[in-house]
Tab-separated table of C-alpha atoms (C1' of nucleotides) in Angstrom:
chain	number	residue	atom	x	y	z
R	20	MET	CA	58.931	162.489	170.255
R	21	PRO	CA	57.849	165.948	169.288
R	22	GLU	CA	59.486	168.903	170.852
R	23	GLY	CA	61.084	171.497	168.625
R	24	HIS	CA	64.183	169.407	167.820
R	25	THR	CA	61.895	166.813	166.183
R	26	ILE	CA	60.419	169.379	164.065
R	27	HIS	CA	63.567	170.909	162.794
R	28	ARG	CA	64.965	167.423	162.066
R	29	TYR	CA	61.941	166.640	159.930
R	30	ALA	CA	62.186	170.017	158.245
R	31	ARG	CA	65.684	169.205	157.341
R	32	ASP	CA	65.237	165.537	156.346
R	33	GLN	CA	62.029	166.242	154.105
R	34	THR	CA	63.704	169.288	152.551
R	35	GLN	CA	66.461	167.009	151.548
R	36	LEU	CA	64.118	164.043	150.169
R	37	LEU	CA	61.275	166.156	148.577
R	38	ALA	CA	62.197	169.830	147.872
R	39	GLY	CA	62.322	170.938	144.376
R	40	ARG	CA	60.079	168.050	143.275
R	41	ALA	CA	56.480	167.715	142.103
R	42	LEU	CA	54.711	165.569	144.605
R	43	ARG	CA	51.776	163.195	144.920
R	44	VAL	CA	49.834	164.690	147.848
R	45	SER	CA	46.800	162.470	149.301
R	46	SER	CA	44.961	161.629	152.388
R	47	PRO	CA	44.605	157.975	152.674
R	48	GLN	CA	42.728	158.300	155.977
R	49	GLY	CA	40.440	161.009	154.369
R	50	ARG	CA	40.542	163.974	156.913
R	51	PHE	CA	43.121	165.790	154.643
R	52	ALA	CA	41.347	165.000	151.175
R	53	ASP	CA	40.052	168.536	150.167
R	54	ASP	CA	43.148	170.449	150.965
R	55	ALA	CA	45.391	167.460	149.447
R	56	ASP	CA	43.680	168.138	146.361
R	57	ARG	CA	44.579	171.609	146.136
R	58	VAL	CA	48.326	170.980	145.983
R	59	ASP	CA	48.450	167.559	144.401
R	60	GLY	CA	50.962	167.603	141.665
R	61	ALA	CA	52.443	170.848	142.729
R	62	THR	CA	56.059	171.296	143.359
R	63	LEU	CA	57.339	171.467	147.188
R	64	GLU	CA	59.656	174.614	147.418
R	65	SER	CA	60.731	173.870	150.996
R	66	VAL	CA	59.900	172.561	154.534
R	67	MET	CA	60.515	175.079	157.451
R	68	GLY	CA	60.447	174.524	161.077
R	69	TYR	CA	59.568	177.180	163.657
R	70	GLY	CA	58.983	176.030	167.432
R	71	LYS	CA	56.902	173.086	166.894
R	72	HIS	CA	55.285	173.898	163.892
R	73	LEU	CA	56.183	172.877	160.281
R	74	PHE	CA	55.381	174.878	157.035
R	75	TYR	CA	55.349	173.461	153.526
R	76	GLU	CA	55.845	176.143	150.704
R	77	TRP	CA	54.072	174.928	147.650
R	78	SER	CA	54.558	176.139	144.117
R	79	THR	CA	50.807	177.097	144.137
R	80	GLY	CA	51.560	179.995	146.546
R	81	GLU	CA	49.723	178.359	149.395
R	82	VAL	CA	51.503	177.123	152.629
R	83	GLY	CA	50.952	173.700	154.226
R	84	HIS	CA	50.799	173.873	157.923
R	85	VAL	CA	51.446	170.795	160.267
R	86	HIS	CA	51.743	170.699	164.179
R	87	LEU	CA	52.275	167.220	165.555
R	88	GLY	CA	50.632	167.992	168.970
R	89	LEU	CA	51.458	164.835	171.346
R	90	PHE	CA	50.947	161.980	169.077
R	91	GLY	CA	51.968	163.167	165.437
R	92	LYS	CA	54.472	161.169	163.819
R	93	TYR	CA	56.314	160.785	160.099
R	94	ARG	CA	56.984	157.477	158.535
R	95	VAL	CA	59.446	157.744	155.749
R	96	GLN	CA	59.764	155.020	153.281
R	97	GLU	CA	61.637	154.464	150.257
R	98	THR	CA	60.412	151.505	148.126
R	99	ASP	CA	60.054	150.148	144.644
R	100	ARG	CA	56.250	150.102	144.753
R	101	SER	CA	53.806	152.592	146.350
R	102	PRO	CA	53.418	151.163	149.756
R	103	GLU	CA	50.147	150.509	151.429
R	104	PRO	CA	49.351	153.093	154.405
R	105	ILE	CA	49.896	151.713	157.759
R	106	GLY	CA	47.647	153.107	160.411
R	107	ALA	CA	45.657	156.376	160.036
R	108	VAL	CA	47.669	158.312	157.612
R	109	ARG	CA	46.454	161.805	157.333
R	110	MET	CA	48.662	163.193	154.721
R	111	ARG	CA	50.722	161.352	152.300
R	112	LEU	CA	53.466	163.170	150.238
R	113	GLN	CA	55.110	160.913	147.519
R	114	THR	CA	57.584	161.499	144.841
R	115	GLU	CA	57.193	159.718	141.380
R	116	PRO	CA	60.015	157.568	140.021
R	117	ASP	CA	62.064	159.612	137.590
R	118	ASP	CA	65.481	159.615	135.746
R	119	SER	CA	67.557	160.307	139.103
R	120	ARG	CA	65.645	157.587	141.053
R	121	ASP	CA	63.699	154.554	140.318
R	122	THR	CA	62.089	154.164	143.678
R	123	TYR	CA	59.148	156.038	145.558
R	124	VAL	CA	59.950	158.195	148.610
R	125	THR	CA	56.747	158.366	150.720
R	126	VAL	CA	56.260	160.676	153.642
R	127	ASP	CA	53.304	159.500	155.837
R	128	LEU	CA	51.747	161.594	158.462
R	129	SER	CA	49.567	160.446	161.225
R	130	GLY	CA	48.164	161.756	164.333
R	131	PRO	CA	48.817	165.609	164.024
R	132	THR	CA	46.977	168.044	165.873
R	133	ALA	CA	46.864	170.436	162.791
R	134	CYS	CA	47.310	169.669	159.069
R	135	SER	CA	46.038	172.010	156.575
R	136	ILE	CA	46.743	174.020	153.333
R	137	ASP	CA	46.365	177.764	153.826
R	138	PRO	CA	47.188	181.061	152.250
R	139	PRO	CA	50.656	182.597	153.376
R	140	SER	CA	48.714	184.927	155.896
R	141	VAL	CA	47.975	182.021	158.165
R	142	ARG	CA	51.704	181.240	158.605
R	143	ALA	CA	52.152	185.093	159.497
R	144	GLU	CA	49.673	184.927	162.110
R	145	ILE	CA	51.066	181.721	163.568
R	146	LEU	CA	54.755	183.019	163.747
R	147	ALA	CA	53.517	186.415	165.160
R	148	ARG	CA	52.289	184.538	168.251
R	149	LEU	CA	55.514	182.849	168.794
R	150	GLY	CA	58.421	183.693	170.772
R	151	PRO	CA	62.049	183.108	169.497
R	152	ASP	CA	62.926	179.664	168.461
R	153	PRO	CA	66.562	178.868	169.922
R	154	ILE	CA	67.032	176.464	167.152
R	155	ARG	CA	66.999	179.034	164.451
R	156	ARG	CA	70.131	180.833	163.318
R	157	GLY	CA	70.317	184.504	164.472
R	158	SER	CA	67.589	183.951	167.298
R	159	LYS	CA	68.104	185.962	170.303
R	160	PRO	CA	67.035	185.743	174.119
R	161	ASP	CA	65.973	189.433	174.641
R	162	ARG	CA	62.386	189.128	174.026
R	163	MET	CA	62.268	186.021	176.333
R	164	ILE	CA	64.207	187.558	179.070
R	165	ALA	CA	62.086	190.678	178.981
R	166	ARG	CA	59.048	188.646	179.176
R	167	VAL	CA	60.297	186.400	182.101
R	168	THR	CA	61.574	189.050	184.262
R	169	ARG	CA	58.231	190.923	183.972
R	170	SER	CA	56.236	188.098	184.894
R	171	SER	CA	55.240	186.545	188.338
R	172	ARG	CA	54.594	183.163	186.871
R	173	GLY	CA	56.987	180.424	187.748
R	174	ILE	CA	59.858	179.616	185.154
R	175	GLY	CA	58.649	176.174	184.742
R	176	ASP	CA	55.256	177.716	183.490
R	177	LEU	CA	56.915	180.318	181.331
R	178	LEU	CA	59.303	177.986	179.445
R	179	MET	CA	56.237	176.019	178.137
R	180	ASP	CA	54.659	179.267	177.040
R	181	GLN	CA	55.356	179.224	173.314
R	182	SER	CA	54.728	182.968	173.104
R	183	ILE	CA	58.004	183.270	175.394
R	184	VAL	CA	60.290	180.892	173.794
R	185	CYS	CA	59.110	178.303	171.336
R	186	GLY	CA	60.132	174.532	170.758
R	187	VAL	CA	60.602	173.843	174.541
R	188	GLY	CA	58.504	170.838	175.619
R	189	ASN	CA	58.209	169.040	178.714
R	190	VAL	CA	61.413	166.969	178.521
R	191	TYR	CA	63.818	170.100	177.826
R	192	ARG	CA	61.891	172.093	180.235
R	193	ALA	CA	62.784	169.670	183.200
R	194	GLU	CA	66.264	169.278	181.968
R	195	ALA	CA	67.190	172.844	181.205
R	196	LEU	CA	65.982	173.810	184.699
R	197	PHE	CA	68.017	171.122	186.162
R	198	VAL	CA	71.207	171.911	184.188
R	199	THR	CA	70.851	175.783	185.292
R	200	GLY	CA	70.055	174.834	188.577
R	201	ILE	CA	66.825	176.705	189.026
R	202	HIS	CA	63.608	175.856	190.928
R	203	PRO	CA	60.610	175.308	188.180
R	204	LEU	CA	58.279	177.331	190.779
R	205	ARG	CA	60.808	180.188	190.884
R	206	PRO	CA	58.862	183.437	189.738
R	207	GLY	CA	60.364	185.136	186.552
R	208	THR	CA	60.713	188.180	188.561
R	209	ASP	CA	63.222	186.413	190.854
R	210	CYS	CA	65.123	185.238	187.778
R	211	ASP	CA	68.233	187.352	187.027
R	212	VAL	CA	69.426	188.178	183.530
R	213	ALA	CA	72.728	186.217	183.761
R	214	GLU	CA	70.765	182.980	184.895
R	215	LEU	CA	68.264	183.747	181.964
R	216	GLU	CA	71.113	184.015	179.595
R	217	ALA	CA	72.516	180.688	180.750
R	218	LEU	CA	69.065	179.156	180.498
R	219	TRP	CA	68.732	180.538	176.834
R	220	ALA	CA	72.090	178.915	176.048
R	221	THR	CA	71.326	175.617	177.767
R	222	VAL	CA	67.894	175.249	175.886
R	223	GLN	CA	69.718	176.238	172.669
R	224	GLY	CA	72.494	173.742	173.187
R	225	MET	CA	70.071	170.808	174.014
R	226	LEU	CA	67.573	171.562	171.312
R	227	ARG	CA	70.419	171.659	168.441
R	228	GLN	CA	72.002	168.553	170.064
R	229	GLY	CA	68.367	167.009	169.691
R	230	VAL	CA	68.219	167.785	166.036
R	231	LYS	CA	71.734	166.361	165.543
R	232	HIS	CA	71.188	163.015	167.236
R	233	GLY	CA	67.395	162.876	166.339
R	234	ARG	CA	66.525	162.209	169.999
R	235	ILE	CA	66.766	163.799	173.311
R	236	ILE	CA	70.020	163.426	175.181
R	237	THR	CA	70.752	165.946	177.658
R	238	VAL	CA	73.188	163.907	179.840
R	239	SER	CA	77.088	164.177	179.301
R	240	ARG	CA	78.476	160.708	179.096
R	241	GLU	CA	80.916	161.506	181.914
R	242	ASP	CA	77.931	161.879	184.207
R	243	LEU	CA	76.243	158.925	182.946
R	244	GLY	CA	79.531	156.751	182.890
R	245	VAL	CA	78.815	155.456	179.238
R	246	ALA	CA	81.710	155.317	176.912
R	247	PRO	CA	81.955	157.234	173.855
R	248	ASN	CA	80.783	154.740	171.242
R	249	VAL	CA	78.077	153.069	173.443
R	250	ARG	CA	74.485	153.951	172.887
R	251	ILE	CA	72.829	155.466	175.768
R	252	PRO	CA	69.772	153.409	176.790
R	253	ARG	CA	66.122	154.827	176.562
R	254	GLY	CA	65.408	156.225	180.002
R	255	GLU	CA	68.958	156.926	180.761
R	256	ALA	CA	69.485	159.992	178.735
R	257	THR	CA	68.109	162.728	181.141
R	258	TYR	CA	69.289	163.814	184.503
R	259	ALA	CA	65.894	164.443	186.159
R	260	TYR	CA	63.157	163.759	183.754
R	261	LYS	CA	61.359	160.721	184.534
R	262	ARG	CA	63.858	159.571	186.865
R	263	ASP	CA	63.180	158.545	190.564
R	264	ARG	CA	66.643	159.547	191.626
R	265	CYS	CA	68.854	162.733	190.609
R	266	LEU	CA	71.712	161.457	188.419
R	267	ARG	CA	74.036	163.919	189.799
R	268	CYS	CA	73.450	163.772	193.520
R	269	GLY	CA	71.024	160.695	194.064
R	270	ASP	CA	68.327	162.796	195.854
R	271	GLU	CA	64.689	161.848	195.179
R	272	ILE	CA	63.070	163.611	192.089
R	273	ARG	CA	60.211	165.584	192.972
R	274	ARG	CA	57.239	165.726	190.505
R	275	ILE	CA	54.720	168.477	190.279
R	276	GLU	CA	51.988	169.557	187.918
R	277	ILE	CA	52.935	172.780	186.016
R	278	ALA	CA	51.153	174.002	182.872
R	279	ASN	CA	49.082	170.820	182.796
R	280	ARG	CA	52.111	168.413	182.543
R	281	THR	CA	54.305	166.551	185.247
R	282	CYS	CA	57.413	168.635	185.919
R	283	TYR	CA	60.479	166.864	187.247
R	284	TYR	CA	63.256	168.480	189.259
R	285	CYS	CA	65.877	167.790	192.040
R	286	PRO	CA	65.258	169.723	195.359
R	287	THR	CA	69.009	169.524	196.081
R	288	ASP	CA	70.321	170.806	192.678
R	289	GLN	CA	67.443	173.226	192.101
R	290	PRO	CA	67.006	175.431	195.251
R	291	PHE	CA	64.031	177.819	195.194
V	176	DG	C1'	42.853	141.604	173.957
V	177	DT	C1'	43.135	145.584	177.014
V	178	DA	C1'	45.056	149.425	179.654
V	179	DG	C1'	47.986	152.865	180.171
V	180	DT	C1'	51.046	156.049	178.703
V	181	DA	C1'	53.481	160.056	175.779
V	182	DT	C1'	58.248	164.928	174.297
V	183	DG	C1'	50.956	169.212	172.833
V	184	DC	C1'	47.395	172.548	172.847
V	185	DT	C1'	42.681	174.689	172.385
V	186	DA	C1'	38.023	175.629	173.631
V	187	DA	C1'	34.618	175.275	176.526
V	188	DG	C1'	32.911	176.021	181.270
C	8	DT	C1'	40.371	174.555	185.540
C	9	DT	C1'	38.725	170.771	182.739
C	10	DA	C1'	37.651	167.940	178.924
C	11	DG	C1'	38.552	166.665	174.582
C	12	DC	C1'	41.254	165.458	170.583
C	13	DC	C1'	44.760	162.928	167.606
C	14	DT	C1'	47.585	157.761	167.298
C	15	DA	C1'	51.116	154.311	168.294
C	16	DC	C1'	53.409	151.482	171.142
C	17	DT	C1'	54.451	148.854	175.425
C	18	DA	C1'	53.318	146.042	179.460
C	19	DC	C1'	50.347	143.791	181.148
C	20	DT	C1'	46.514	139.984	181.272
DNA sequence: GTAGTATGCTAAG
DNA sequence: TTAGCCTACTACT
């Protein structure tokens, strides 16, 4: 699940559900217990997404940091009673019933790579090493383009580098390069500015659509041949990613390992 | 039951 | 460059 769109979606939803309220913070699984104690009962001011990182601002002045890694997931429940944790819940955020609601809102986090309560300086350090996040309002491609055009590394490698542009993962890498018609092994120095501007706009559009839909859909309904009100099936929502054949031209999709992950591309639509 | 897979990243060698 | 880590879900036996 988690590329940048997932993180921003969580930030939006959890701000809506939890911000401005005093929360019970705990760690049913135990590994977050000491940190949880420090903010238990504090008010959550806001939840902010940046790239693949989530930051929780607490009224204590401390900042919660969550990175989902490959496996991290949230489960949100609204229930009459406090629910039993399902699976290995590292962090639980829970409202108390009050005048405006008579139910518990419970947000359970399992499987994250990072989950901690830190001074604000830790967030500053993390943000300092991230490239621009196309989902965020006012973000600009300048820094990304400058880095890419100076690098001999392949664009498929550069796109996964969170210090160059953040929030892009393996699915959006494949899909954005497909839509812009760029071969993933093309060196950054061989990409021109107009192409990279188009790539930025594509990535930005895809990620923002992802936030809106709550899932990755990069294909147009026309290309897929699906009516407007029909749900796009799982495995059908991409042009090249995890496909055997290119949705556009039918050519065989190639798979190569780039930056530790399988990169999918169409040799016909993405010439070197 | 068991194996295999996954949209990530870091630290060790 | 590789191993390791974090967990849930699916497709098989």
